[in-house]
Amino acid sequence: MSNARHRIDFPSNEPVNSYAPGTPERARLKQALEELAGTKAEIPLIIDGKAVETGKTVDCVMPHDHAHVLGRAQLAGSQEVETAIEAARRAAPAWADMDWADRLAIFLKAADLLSGPWRDRVNAATMHGVSKNAYQSEIDAACELSDFLRFNAYFATEIYAQQPISSPQMWNRLDYRPLEGFVFAVSPFNFTAIGGNLPTAPAMMGNVVLWKPASSAIYPAWIVMQVLMEAGLPPGVINFLPGRGSDVGDPVMASEHLAGVHFTGSTAIFQRLWKQVADNIENYRTYPRIVGETGGKDFIVAHASADPKALQTGLVRGAFEYQGQKCSAASRAYIPASIWKDLQAPLVEEVGALKMGPPTDFRNFVNAVIDKSAFDSIKGYIDAAAAADDAEILVGGKCDDSTGYFIEPTIILTSNPRFLTMEEEIFGPVLTIYVYEDADYSEVLELCDTTSPYALTGAIFAREKAAVLEAMNALRNAAGNFYVNDKPTGAVVGQQPFGGARASGTNDKAGSALNMIRWVSPRTLKETFVSPTETSYPFMGEE
Ligand code: NAD
């Protein structure tokens, strides 16, 4: 046990490599891509630090080449959930008692492993496994996850430092206990970094965790799990449980030891988990903390004073990077008629020229969508727009799943501001545009605020300050992350804490102290140095 008062300095964001032609990082990444493509990974469950096979498996394939099997993953069921809960509970006392500096050192080391010797492998696994281009993988798997680990370690120390005041002859303290029980971390397919953050944020605060990665992203999640083990994570602290949603989810949610849910994914699944908590509420030993970041219907509103070039770039990058499969992706836009008349042609031309194909060809901006069910669902929206009287497809719209799940970046123009694709989350490369009369700016802000149940991200493009201020005010509750003259995607840990409210989640801001504080159950300690020895108070004395 160390007697020093340890300090973690405020971190800097992990620098982003460019992967431009001729750079050494490009050569290294290409080599890692080749190596991973040429081997088939066997991916076990990890329970109590040990590899477990169940015999029930799923193939991990490349979304852009679905015949290419990258690995075979074991799948957990209720029996493995039970074993994992027991392992987590066994690990809990020693983990909670570990000096916080030693605990956090494991995650700081994981960050350095990820951004160092494991960087190419985690990026290549993300490129192959979820069809992300080199840059999108770099900002996610290598940089954002290292940032999450480093910044959260810093935020943990800030929380521990928050202590109450004390009157004379006593000392008041706060003991930041981990939650009593285990945390269930459930991650989505679209960010390797979120997969890593959901189990590690509670673990950093001393909690034990069951982590269920998304079935379509087990392959990169397995790399993250290996990094955590190499960094020295003790057995049982984070148990890795790939599996079908309800096969893992139902027994976990029924456990009396469930102390928290750290979820990112769709609104429907989060609401299901919340209802399960409500249904089981009398059985839990403690009220589970529920933290969930969910869907979005993210918007760009342009004012007549917007810079058209900046707007065009914001639309293209915001809507189509990672095939629109970011919870923050721009998927509806409100453009004034005066801007639209000169914007339509160059926008359509630029989107039509975006190159699409596998991420291993670095010229491709757009890769495949994640799987068959996403492909079918996105195609359904495009087909609905093609068949509608009040919408037309301006560019894109072709879908081909013969080799990989490819959907062209698609722009729909609608005359109906409440058209289906203006309201519902599509989670694919589809942007719907509604053109309004310049004079109707205030009405359009109101429309934007009330069109969808979500409130995750949004952006205003305007050069007139009054228009910016009006939007910031009218849309105050329409987005948890609001951007002025920038695309609504690309939040950076430590810079733009991320999350939204309404149907988009509990807004506990991943990658900030606000999130980390959800994973502790403080105990107040009052130690009286000079204890009273008389029951009566002075006011009780005789006149
Ligand atoms: P999803 O809801 O289909 O799956 C998320 C996770 O829930 C997966 O691990 C899945 O296996 C699991 N799951 C499914 N059924 C379950 C059950 N019954 N019990 C327990 N777990 C269950 O989401 P997805 O397709 O992986 O990701 C896309 C969604 O995630 C989009 O809606 C997107 O907006 C959202 N998302 C939100 C944020 C954010 O920060 N707000 C970030 C990324 C993604």
Coordinates of C-alpha atoms and ligand atoms in Angstrom, one line a residue:
M1 CA 0.0 0.0 0.0
S2 CA 1.4 3.4 -1.0
N3 CA 1.2 6.3 1.3
A4 CA 1.6 9.0 -1.4
R5 CA -1.2 11.2 -2.7
H6 CA -1.1 10.2 -6.4
R7 CA -1.9 12.6 -9.2
I8 CA -3.0 11.9 -12.8
D9 CA -2.3 14.9 -15.0
F10 CA -5.1 16.2 -17.3
P11 CA -4.5 14.1 -20.4
S12 CA -4.2 15.3 -24.0
N13 CA -6.1 13.6 -26.8
E14 CA -4.3 10.8 -28.7
P15 CA -2.9 12.3 -31.9
V16 CA -4.6 11.1 -35.0
N17 CA -2.5 9.5 -37.7
S18 CA -3.2 10.5 -41.3
Y19 CA -2.5 7.3 -43.2
A20 CA -1.6 9.4 -46.2
P21 CA 0.2 7.6 -49.0
G22 CA 3.9 7.0 -48.1
T23 CA 3.5 7.3 -44.4
P24 CA 4.9 4.5 -42.2
E25 CA 1.6 4.1 -40.4
R26 CA -0.1 3.3 -43.7
A27 CA 2.4 0.6 -44.5
R28 CA 2.0 -0.9 -41.0
L29 CA -1.8 -0.8 -41.1
K30 CA -1.8 -2.5 -44.6
Q31 CA 0.4 -5.3 -43.2
A32 CA -2.0 -5.8 -40.2
L33 CA -5.0 -5.9 -42.5
E34 CA -3.3 -8.6 -44.5
E35 CA -2.4 -10.6 -41.5
L36 CA -5.9 -10.5 -40.0
A37 CA -7.5 -11.3 -43.3
G38 CA -5.3 -14.4 -43.6
T39 CA -6.1 -15.9 -40.3
K40 CA -9.3 -17.2 -38.7
A41 CA -9.6 -16.1 -35.0
E42 CA -11.1 -18.4 -32.4
I43 CA -13.0 -16.2 -30.0
P44 CA -13.9 -17.6 -26.6
L45 CA -15.9 -16.2 -23.8
I46 CA -13.7 -14.9 -21.0
I47 CA -15.1 -15.7 -17.5
D48 CA -12.9 -15.4 -14.4
G49 CA -10.0 -14.6 -16.7
K50 CA -10.3 -18.0 -18.5
A51 CA -11.3 -18.9 -22.0
V52 CA -14.6 -20.7 -22.1
E53 CA -16.1 -22.5 -25.1
T54 CA -19.8 -23.3 -25.3
G55 CA -20.0 -25.0 -28.7
K56 CA -22.7 -22.6 -29.7
T57 CA -20.9 -20.3 -32.2
V58 CA -21.4 -17.5 -34.7
D59 CA -19.1 -16.6 -37.6
C60 CA -17.6 -13.1 -37.7
V61 CA -17.7 -11.9 -41.3
M62 CA -16.6 -8.8 -43.2
P63 CA -19.7 -6.7 -44.0
H64 CA -18.1 -5.7 -47.3
D65 CA -17.3 -9.3 -48.2
H66 CA -19.7 -11.5 -46.3
A67 CA -18.3 -14.7 -47.6
H68 CA -15.0 -13.9 -45.8
V69 CA -15.0 -15.3 -42.3
L70 CA -12.6 -13.5 -39.9
G71 CA -13.3 -15.6 -36.9
R72 CA -15.6 -17.9 -35.0
A73 CA -17.0 -16.7 -31.7
Q74 CA -18.5 -18.7 -28.9
L75 CA -21.8 -17.6 -27.6
A76 CA -23.0 -17.4 -24.0
G77 CA -26.3 -18.6 -22.6
S78 CA -27.9 -18.5 -19.1
Q79 CA -25.4 -21.1 -17.7
E80 CA -22.4 -18.9 -18.6
V81 CA -24.2 -15.8 -17.3
E82 CA -24.6 -17.5 -14.0
T83 CA -20.9 -18.6 -13.9
A84 CA -19.9 -15.0 -14.8
I85 CA -22.0 -13.5 -12.1
E86 CA -20.4 -15.8 -9.5
A87 CA -16.9 -15.0 -10.9
A88 CA -17.6 -11.2 -10.8
R89 CA -18.9 -11.5 -7.2
R90 CA -15.8 -13.4 -6.2
A91 CA -13.5 -10.8 -7.8
A92 CA -15.4 -7.8 -6.3
P93 CA -14.0 -7.5 -2.8
A94 CA -10.3 -7.5 -3.8
W95 CA -11.0 -5.2 -6.8
A96 CA -13.0 -2.7 -4.6
D97 CA -10.2 -2.7 -2.0
M98 CA -7.3 -2.2 -4.5
D99 CA -5.7 1.2 -4.1
W100 CA -7.3 3.3 -6.8
A101 CA -4.0 4.3 -8.3
D102 CA -3.1 0.7 -8.9
R103 CA -6.6 0.1 -10.4
L104 CA -6.4 3.1 -12.7
A105 CA -2.8 2.2 -13.7
I106 CA -4.2 -0.9 -15.4
F107 CA -6.4 1.2 -17.7
L108 CA -3.7 3.8 -18.3
K109 CA -1.5 0.9 -19.4
A110 CA -4.3 -0.4 -21.7
A111 CA -4.5 3.0 -23.3
D112 CA -0.8 3.0 -24.0
L113 CA -0.9 -0.6 -25.4
L114 CA -3.9 0.3 -27.6
S115 CA -2.3 3.5 -29.0
G116 CA 1.1 1.8 -29.2
P117 CA 1.8 -1.9 -30.0
W118 CA -1.9 -2.9 -30.5
R119 CA -2.8 0.2 -32.6
D120 CA -2.6 -1.5 -36.0
R121 CA -4.3 -4.6 -34.9
V122 CA -7.3 -2.9 -33.3
N123 CA -7.7 -0.6 -36.3
A124 CA -7.4 -3.4 -38.8
A125 CA -9.9 -5.5 -36.8
T126 CA -12.3 -2.5 -36.9
M127 CA -11.8 -2.0 -40.6
H128 CA -12.4 -5.7 -41.4
G129 CA -14.9 -6.4 -38.7
V130 CA -17.4 -3.5 -39.0
S131 CA -16.4 -2.1 -42.4
K132 CA -14.8 1.3 -41.4
N133 CA -12.2 3.1 -43.5
A134 CA -8.7 3.7 -42.1
Y135 CA -9.4 7.2 -40.8
Q136 CA -12.8 6.3 -39.2
S137 CA -11.1 3.3 -37.5
E138 CA -8.2 5.4 -36.3
I139 CA -10.4 8.1 -34.7
D140 CA -12.6 5.3 -33.1
A141 CA -10.6 2.2 -32.1
A142 CA -7.2 3.7 -31.5
C143 CA -7.8 7.3 -30.5
E144 CA -11.2 7.5 -28.9
L145 CA -10.8 4.4 -26.8
S146 CA -7.3 5.6 -25.6
D147 CA -8.9 8.9 -24.8
F148 CA -11.8 7.3 -22.9
L149 CA -9.3 5.3 -20.7
R150 CA -7.0 8.2 -20.0
F151 CA -9.6 10.9 -19.4
N152 CA -11.8 8.7 -17.3
A153 CA -8.9 7.8 -15.1
Y154 CA -8.3 11.5 -14.6
F155 CA -12.1 12.1 -13.9
A156 CA -12.0 9.3 -11.3
T157 CA -9.3 11.2 -9.4
E158 CA -11.4 14.4 -9.6
I159 CA -14.3 12.6 -8.1
Y160 CA -12.3 11.0 -5.3
A161 CA -11.0 14.5 -4.5
Q162 CA -14.4 15.9 -3.9
Q163 CA -14.8 15.9 -0.1
P164 CA -17.2 17.6 2.3
I165 CA -16.3 20.3 4.8
S166 CA -15.9 19.6 8.5
S167 CA -16.9 21.5 11.7
P168 CA -14.4 21.7 14.6
Q169 CA -13.7 18.5 16.5
M170 CA -14.8 16.2 13.7
W171 CA -13.7 15.0 10.3
N172 CA -16.2 14.3 7.5
R173 CA -15.2 12.2 4.5
L174 CA -16.7 10.6 1.5
D175 CA -15.8 7.1 0.6
Y176 CA -16.6 6.5 -3.1
R177 CA -17.7 2.8 -2.9
P178 CA -18.3 0.8 -6.1
L179 CA -21.9 -0.3 -6.5
E180 CA -22.8 -3.4 -4.6
G181 CA -23.3 -6.1 -7.2
F182 CA -22.2 -6.1 -10.8
V183 CA -22.7 -3.8 -13.8
F184 CA -24.1 -5.1 -17.1
A185 CA -22.3 -3.4 -20.0
V186 CA -24.1 -3.8 -23.4
S187 CA -22.4 -2.3 -26.4
P188 CA -23.4 -1.4 -30.0
F189 CA -21.7 -2.5 -33.2
N190 CA -20.7 0.9 -34.5
F191 CA -17.8 2.0 -32.2
T192 CA -15.0 -0.1 -31.0
A193 CA -14.4 2.7 -28.5
I194 CA -17.9 2.5 -27.0
G195 CA -17.5 -1.2 -26.7
G196 CA -14.3 -0.6 -24.6
N197 CA -15.7 2.3 -22.6
L198 CA -18.9 0.7 -21.4
P199 CA -17.3 -2.0 -19.3
T200 CA -14.1 -0.1 -18.3
A201 CA -15.8 3.1 -17.0
P202 CA -17.6 1.3 -14.2
A203 CA -14.6 -1.0 -13.7
M204 CA -12.3 2.0 -13.1
M205 CA -14.5 3.0 -10.3
G206 CA -14.0 -0.4 -8.6
N207 CA -17.0 -2.2 -10.1
V208 CA -17.1 -5.7 -11.5
V209 CA -18.7 -6.1 -14.9
L210 CA -20.4 -8.5 -17.4
W211 CA -19.8 -7.2 -20.9
K212 CA -22.0 -8.2 -23.8
P213 CA -20.6 -6.9 -27.1
A214 CA -22.8 -6.5 -30.1
S215 CA -23.0 -9.8 -32.1
S216 CA -21.9 -8.0 -35.3
A217 CA -18.8 -6.5 -33.6
I218 CA -17.5 -9.4 -31.5
Y219 CA -14.3 -9.4 -33.6
P220 CA -12.9 -5.9 -32.7
A221 CA -14.3 -6.2 -29.2
W222 CA -12.2 -9.4 -28.7
I223 CA -9.1 -7.3 -29.5
V224 CA -10.1 -4.8 -26.8
M225 CA -10.6 -7.6 -24.3
Q226 CA -7.2 -9.0 -25.1
V227 CA -5.6 -5.6 -24.5
L228 CA -7.3 -5.3 -21.1
M229 CA -6.0 -8.7 -20.1
E230 CA -2.5 -7.9 -21.2
A231 CA -2.7 -4.6 -19.2
G232 CA -3.2 -6.7 -16.1
L233 CA -7.0 -6.7 -15.5
P234 CA -7.5 -9.3 -12.7
P235 CA -9.7 -12.3 -13.5
G236 CA -13.5 -11.8 -13.0
V237 CA -13.4 -8.0 -13.1
I238 CA -14.7 -7.8 -16.7
N239 CA -16.2 -11.0 -18.0
F240 CA -16.6 -11.1 -21.8
L241 CA -19.9 -12.6 -22.8
P242 CA -20.8 -12.5 -26.5
G243 CA -24.2 -13.9 -27.2
R244 CA -27.7 -13.4 -28.5
G245 CA -29.3 -10.3 -26.9
S246 CA -32.0 -12.0 -24.9
D247 CA -30.0 -15.2 -24.2
V248 CA -27.5 -13.1 -22.2
G249 CA -29.8 -10.2 -21.3
D250 CA -32.7 -12.0 -19.8
P251 CA -30.8 -14.0 -17.1
V252 CA -28.6 -11.0 -16.4
M253 CA -31.5 -8.7 -15.8
A254 CA -33.1 -11.3 -13.6
S255 CA -30.1 -11.5 -11.2
E256 CA -30.6 -10.0 -7.7
H257 CA -27.0 -8.8 -7.9
L258 CA -27.6 -6.5 -10.9
A259 CA -26.4 -3.1 -9.7
G260 CA -26.1 -1.1 -12.9
V261 CA -26.7 -1.1 -16.6
H262 CA -24.3 0.7 -18.9
F263 CA -25.9 0.5 -22.3
T264 CA -25.4 2.0 -25.8
G265 CA -27.6 0.9 -28.7
S266 CA -31.1 1.4 -29.9
T267 CA -33.9 3.0 -28.0
A268 CA -36.1 -0.1 -28.3
I269 CA -33.6 -2.4 -26.6
F270 CA -32.8 0.2 -23.9
Q271 CA -36.5 0.5 -23.1
R272 CA -36.8 -3.2 -22.9
L273 CA -33.9 -3.3 -20.4
W274 CA -35.5 -0.5 -18.3
K275 CA -38.8 -2.4 -18.3
Q276 CA -37.0 -5.5 -17.1
V277 CA -35.5 -3.5 -14.3
A278 CA -39.0 -2.2 -13.4
D279 CA -40.5 -5.7 -13.5
N280 CA -37.8 -7.1 -11.2
I281 CA -37.5 -4.1 -8.9
E282 CA -38.5 -6.0 -5.8
N283 CA -35.9 -8.7 -6.4
Y284 CA -32.8 -6.5 -6.6
R285 CA -30.6 -6.1 -3.6
T286 CA -30.0 -2.4 -4.6
Y287 CA -31.7 -0.1 -7.1
P288 CA -29.7 -0.6 -10.3
R289 CA -28.2 2.5 -11.9
I290 CA -29.4 2.8 -15.5
V291 CA -27.3 4.6 -18.0
G292 CA -28.2 4.4 -21.6
E293 CA -27.2 6.3 -24.7
T294 CA -29.6 5.4 -27.6
G295 CA -30.9 6.4 -31.0
G296 CA -30.9 9.8 -32.8
K297 CA -32.5 11.6 -35.6
D298 CA -29.8 14.2 -35.9
F299 CA -30.4 17.4 -37.9
I300 CA -28.7 20.2 -39.7
V301 CA -30.6 23.5 -40.0
A302 CA -29.2 26.1 -42.4
H303 CA -30.1 29.7 -42.2
A304 CA -30.1 32.0 -45.3
S305 CA -26.8 33.5 -44.0
A306 CA -25.0 30.1 -44.0
D307 CA -21.7 29.6 -45.9
P308 CA -22.8 27.2 -48.6
K309 CA -19.4 25.5 -48.9
A310 CA -19.2 24.8 -45.2
L311 CA -22.8 23.6 -45.2
Q312 CA -22.1 21.3 -48.1
T313 CA -19.1 19.7 -46.4
G314 CA -21.0 19.4 -43.1
L315 CA -23.9 17.6 -44.9
V316 CA -21.6 15.2 -46.8
R317 CA -19.3 14.3 -43.9
G318 CA -22.1 14.5 -41.3
A319 CA -24.4 12.2 -43.2
F320 CA -22.2 9.7 -45.0
E321 CA -19.1 9.1 -43.0
Y322 CA -19.2 5.5 -41.7
Q323 CA -22.2 5.0 -44.0
G324 CA -24.4 7.1 -41.7
Q325 CA -24.0 4.5 -38.9
K326 CA -23.1 7.0 -36.3
C327 CA -25.7 7.7 -33.7
S328 CA -24.8 11.4 -34.4
A329 CA -25.0 11.2 -38.2
A330 CA -27.0 14.0 -39.9
S331 CA -30.1 12.4 -41.3
R332 CA -32.4 15.3 -41.8
A333 CA -31.6 18.8 -43.1
Y334 CA -33.6 22.0 -43.4
I335 CA -32.3 24.2 -46.1
P336 CA -33.5 27.7 -47.1
A337 CA -34.7 28.0 -50.7
S338 CA -32.2 30.8 -51.5
I339 CA -29.3 28.5 -50.6
W340 CA -30.7 25.4 -52.1
K341 CA -30.9 26.8 -55.6
D342 CA -27.1 26.9 -55.8
L343 CA -26.4 24.1 -53.4
Q344 CA -28.4 21.3 -55.0
A345 CA -26.2 20.7 -58.1
P346 CA -22.7 20.6 -56.4
L347 CA -24.1 18.6 -53.4
V348 CA -25.6 16.0 -55.7
E349 CA -22.4 15.9 -57.8
E350 CA -20.2 15.5 -54.7
V351 CA -22.3 12.7 -53.2
G352 CA -22.6 10.9 -56.5
A353 CA -18.8 10.9 -56.8
L354 CA -18.1 9.4 -53.4
K355 CA -16.2 6.2 -53.8
M356 CA -17.7 3.1 -52.3
G357 CA -16.1 -0.3 -51.7
P358 CA -14.1 -2.3 -49.2
P359 CA -12.0 -0.4 -46.6
T360 CA -8.9 -2.2 -47.7
D361 CA -8.9 0.1 -50.8
F362 CA -8.0 3.4 -49.1
R363 CA -9.6 5.5 -51.9
N364 CA -13.1 4.5 -50.6
F365 CA -14.9 7.0 -48.5
V366 CA -17.9 4.8 -48.1
N367 CA -17.9 1.1 -47.1
A368 CA -20.6 -1.5 -46.4
V369 CA -23.4 -1.3 -43.8
I370 CA -23.1 -3.8 -41.0
D371 CA -25.3 -6.7 -41.8
K372 CA -28.2 -8.2 -43.7
S373 CA -30.9 -6.9 -41.4
A374 CA -29.4 -3.3 -41.5
F375 CA -29.2 -3.6 -45.3
D376 CA -32.9 -4.7 -45.5
S377 CA -34.1 -2.0 -43.2
I378 CA -32.2 0.8 -44.9
K379 CA -33.3 -0.4 -48.3
G380 CA -36.9 -0.4 -47.1
Y381 CA -36.7 3.3 -46.3
I382 CA -35.1 4.1 -49.7
D383 CA -37.8 2.0 -51.4
A384 CA -40.5 3.9 -49.5
A385 CA -39.1 7.2 -50.6
A386 CA -38.9 6.0 -54.2
A387 CA -42.5 5.0 -54.1
A388 CA -43.8 8.2 -52.3
D389 CA -45.5 11.1 -54.1
D390 CA -44.0 13.7 -51.7
A391 CA -40.4 12.5 -51.9
E392 CA -37.8 11.9 -54.6
I393 CA -34.3 10.4 -54.6
L394 CA -31.8 13.0 -55.8
V395 CA -28.8 10.8 -55.8
G396 CA -27.8 7.3 -54.8
G397 CA -30.5 4.8 -53.9
K398 CA -28.9 1.7 -55.3
C399 CA -28.4 -1.3 -53.0
D400 CA -26.4 -4.4 -53.7
D401 CA -25.8 -7.2 -51.1
S402 CA -24.3 -9.8 -53.5
T403 CA -20.7 -9.5 -52.2
G404 CA -21.1 -7.0 -49.3
Y405 CA -23.9 -5.0 -47.8
F406 CA -23.4 -1.9 -50.0
I407 CA -25.9 1.0 -50.1
E408 CA -25.1 4.1 -52.1
P409 CA -25.0 7.4 -50.2
T410 CA -28.5 8.6 -50.8
I411 CA -30.2 12.0 -50.7
I412 CA -34.0 12.2 -50.5
L413 CA -35.7 15.5 -51.2
T414 CA -39.2 15.8 -49.6
S415 CA -41.9 18.4 -49.7
N416 CA -43.3 16.9 -46.5
P417 CA -41.3 18.0 -43.4
R418 CA -42.8 15.1 -41.5
F419 CA -42.1 12.5 -44.2
L420 CA -41.1 9.1 -42.7
T421 CA -37.4 9.6 -43.3
M422 CA -37.5 13.0 -41.7
E423 CA -38.8 11.4 -38.5
E424 CA -37.4 7.9 -38.0
E425 CA -33.8 6.8 -37.3
I426 CA -32.6 4.9 -40.4
F427 CA -29.0 4.3 -39.3
G428 CA -27.6 4.2 -42.8
P429 CA -26.3 6.5 -45.6
V430 CA -29.5 8.3 -46.1
L431 CA -30.0 12.1 -45.8
T432 CA -33.4 13.7 -46.2
I433 CA -33.7 17.3 -47.1
Y434 CA -36.6 19.7 -46.7
V435 CA -36.4 23.0 -48.4
Y436 CA -38.1 25.9 -46.7
E437 CA -38.9 29.6 -47.6
D438 CA -36.2 31.8 -46.1
A439 CA -38.8 33.8 -44.2
D440 CA -40.0 30.7 -42.3
Y441 CA -36.8 30.3 -40.3
S442 CA -38.5 30.5 -36.9
E443 CA -41.2 28.1 -37.9
V444 CA -38.6 25.6 -39.2
L445 CA -36.8 25.7 -35.9
E446 CA -40.1 24.8 -34.2
L447 CA -40.6 22.1 -36.8
C448 CA -37.1 20.6 -36.2
D449 CA -37.7 20.6 -32.4
T450 CA -41.0 18.7 -32.7
T451 CA -40.5 16.3 -35.6
S452 CA -38.7 13.4 -33.9
P453 CA -38.8 11.9 -30.4
Y454 CA -34.9 12.0 -30.3
A455 CA -32.6 14.7 -29.0
L456 CA -29.0 13.6 -29.6
T457 CA -27.1 15.9 -31.9
G458 CA -27.9 18.8 -34.2
A459 CA -26.2 21.6 -36.0
I460 CA -26.9 25.2 -37.1
F461 CA -25.1 26.7 -40.1
A462 CA -25.5 30.5 -40.1
R463 CA -23.2 33.5 -40.4
E464 CA -25.6 35.9 -38.7
K465 CA -25.1 35.8 -35.0
A466 CA -28.8 36.5 -34.3
A467 CA -29.8 33.5 -36.3
V468 CA -27.3 31.3 -34.4
L469 CA -28.7 32.6 -31.1
E470 CA -32.3 32.0 -32.1
A471 CA -31.5 28.4 -33.1
M472 CA -29.5 27.8 -29.9
N473 CA -32.5 28.9 -27.9
A474 CA -35.3 27.3 -29.9
L475 CA -33.4 24.0 -30.1
R476 CA -32.1 24.0 -26.6
N477 CA -33.7 20.7 -25.7
A478 CA -33.5 19.2 -29.2
A479 CA -29.9 18.0 -28.9
G480 CA -27.5 17.0 -26.2
N481 CA -24.6 17.9 -28.5
F482 CA -25.2 21.1 -30.5
Y483 CA -22.8 22.3 -33.2
V484 CA -22.5 25.8 -34.7
N485 CA -21.2 25.8 -38.3
D486 CA -19.9 22.3 -38.0
K487 CA -21.2 18.8 -38.7
P488 CA -23.0 17.1 -35.8
T489 CA -20.7 14.1 -35.6
G490 CA -17.1 13.5 -34.4
A491 CA -17.4 14.3 -30.7
V492 CA -14.0 14.1 -29.0
V493 CA -13.5 12.8 -25.4
G494 CA -12.6 15.7 -23.1
Q495 CA -13.8 18.3 -25.6
Q496 CA -17.4 17.5 -26.4
P497 CA -18.8 15.2 -23.7
F498 CA -21.4 13.1 -25.6
G499 CA -25.0 12.2 -25.0
G500 CA -28.6 13.3 -25.6
A501 CA -31.9 13.3 -23.8
R502 CA -35.6 12.6 -24.7
A503 CA -35.6 9.2 -26.5
S504 CA -31.9 9.4 -27.1
G505 CA -30.8 8.4 -23.6
T506 CA -30.2 9.4 -20.0
N507 CA -27.6 11.9 -21.2
D508 CA -24.9 10.9 -18.7
K509 CA -22.2 12.1 -21.1
A510 CA -19.8 9.4 -21.9
G511 CA -16.2 10.3 -21.4
S512 CA -16.9 12.8 -18.6
A513 CA -17.0 12.9 -14.8
L514 CA -20.8 13.0 -15.1
N515 CA -20.7 9.4 -16.3
M516 CA -18.1 8.2 -13.9
I517 CA -20.0 9.4 -10.9
R518 CA -22.9 7.1 -11.8
W519 CA -20.7 4.1 -11.0
V520 CA -20.1 4.9 -7.3
S521 CA -22.3 4.7 -4.2
P522 CA -20.8 7.2 -1.8
R523 CA -20.6 6.5 1.9
T524 CA -20.4 9.5 4.2
L525 CA -18.1 9.0 7.1
K526 CA -18.3 11.3 10.1
E527 CA -15.7 10.8 12.8
T528 CA -16.2 12.9 15.9
F529 CA -12.9 13.6 17.6
V530 CA -14.3 14.9 20.9
S531 CA -17.6 13.1 21.5
P532 CA -20.4 14.7 23.5
T533 CA -20.8 13.2 26.9
E534 CA -24.0 14.9 27.9
T535 CA -27.5 14.4 26.5
S536 CA -29.1 17.8 27.5
Y537 CA -28.6 21.0 25.5
P538 CA -27.9 24.4 27.0
F539 CA -31.3 25.8 26.0
M540 CA -32.8 23.3 28.4
G541 CA -31.2 25.0 31.4
E542 CA -33.4 26.8 34.1
E543 CA -34.0 30.6 33.7
Ligands
NAD1 P1 -29.0 -2.6 -30.8 O1 -29.9 -2.0 -29.9 O2 -29.5 -3.5 -31.8 O3 -27.9 -3.5 -30.0 C1 -27.2 -2.9 -28.9 C2 -26.8 -4.0 -28.0 O4 -27.9 -4.5 -27.3 C3 -26.1 -5.2 -28.7 O5 -25.1 -5.7 -27.9 C4 -27.2 -6.2 -28.7 O6 -26.8 -7.5 -28.8 C5 -27.9 -6.0 -27.4 N1 -29.2 -6.5 -27.2 C6 -30.1 -6.8 -28.1 N2 -31.2 -7.3 -27.5 C7 -30.9 -7.4 -26.2 C8 -31.6 -7.9 -25.0 N3 -32.8 -8.4 -25.1 N4 -31.0 -7.9 -23.8 C9 -29.8 -7.4 -23.7 N5 -29.0 -6.9 -24.7 C10 -29.6 -6.9 -26.0 O7 -28.1 -1.5 -31.4 P2 -26.9 -1.6 -32.6 O8 -27.6 -1.9 -33.9 O9 -25.8 -2.4 -32.1 O10 -26.4 0.0 -32.6 C11 -27.1 1.0 -33.3 C12 -27.9 1.8 -32.3 O11 -27.1 2.3 -31.3 C13 -28.6 3.0 -33.0 O12 -29.9 3.2 -32.6 C14 -27.7 4.1 -32.6 O13 -28.3 5.4 -32.6 C15 -27.3 3.7 -31.2 N6 -26.1 4.3 -30.7 C16 -26.2 5.4 -29.8 C17 -25.1 6.0 -29.4 C18 -25.2 7.2 -28.4 O14 -24.2 7.5 -27.8 N7 -26.3 7.7 -28.2 C19 -23.8 5.6 -29.8 C20 -23.7 4.5 -30.7 C21 -24.9 3.9 -31.1

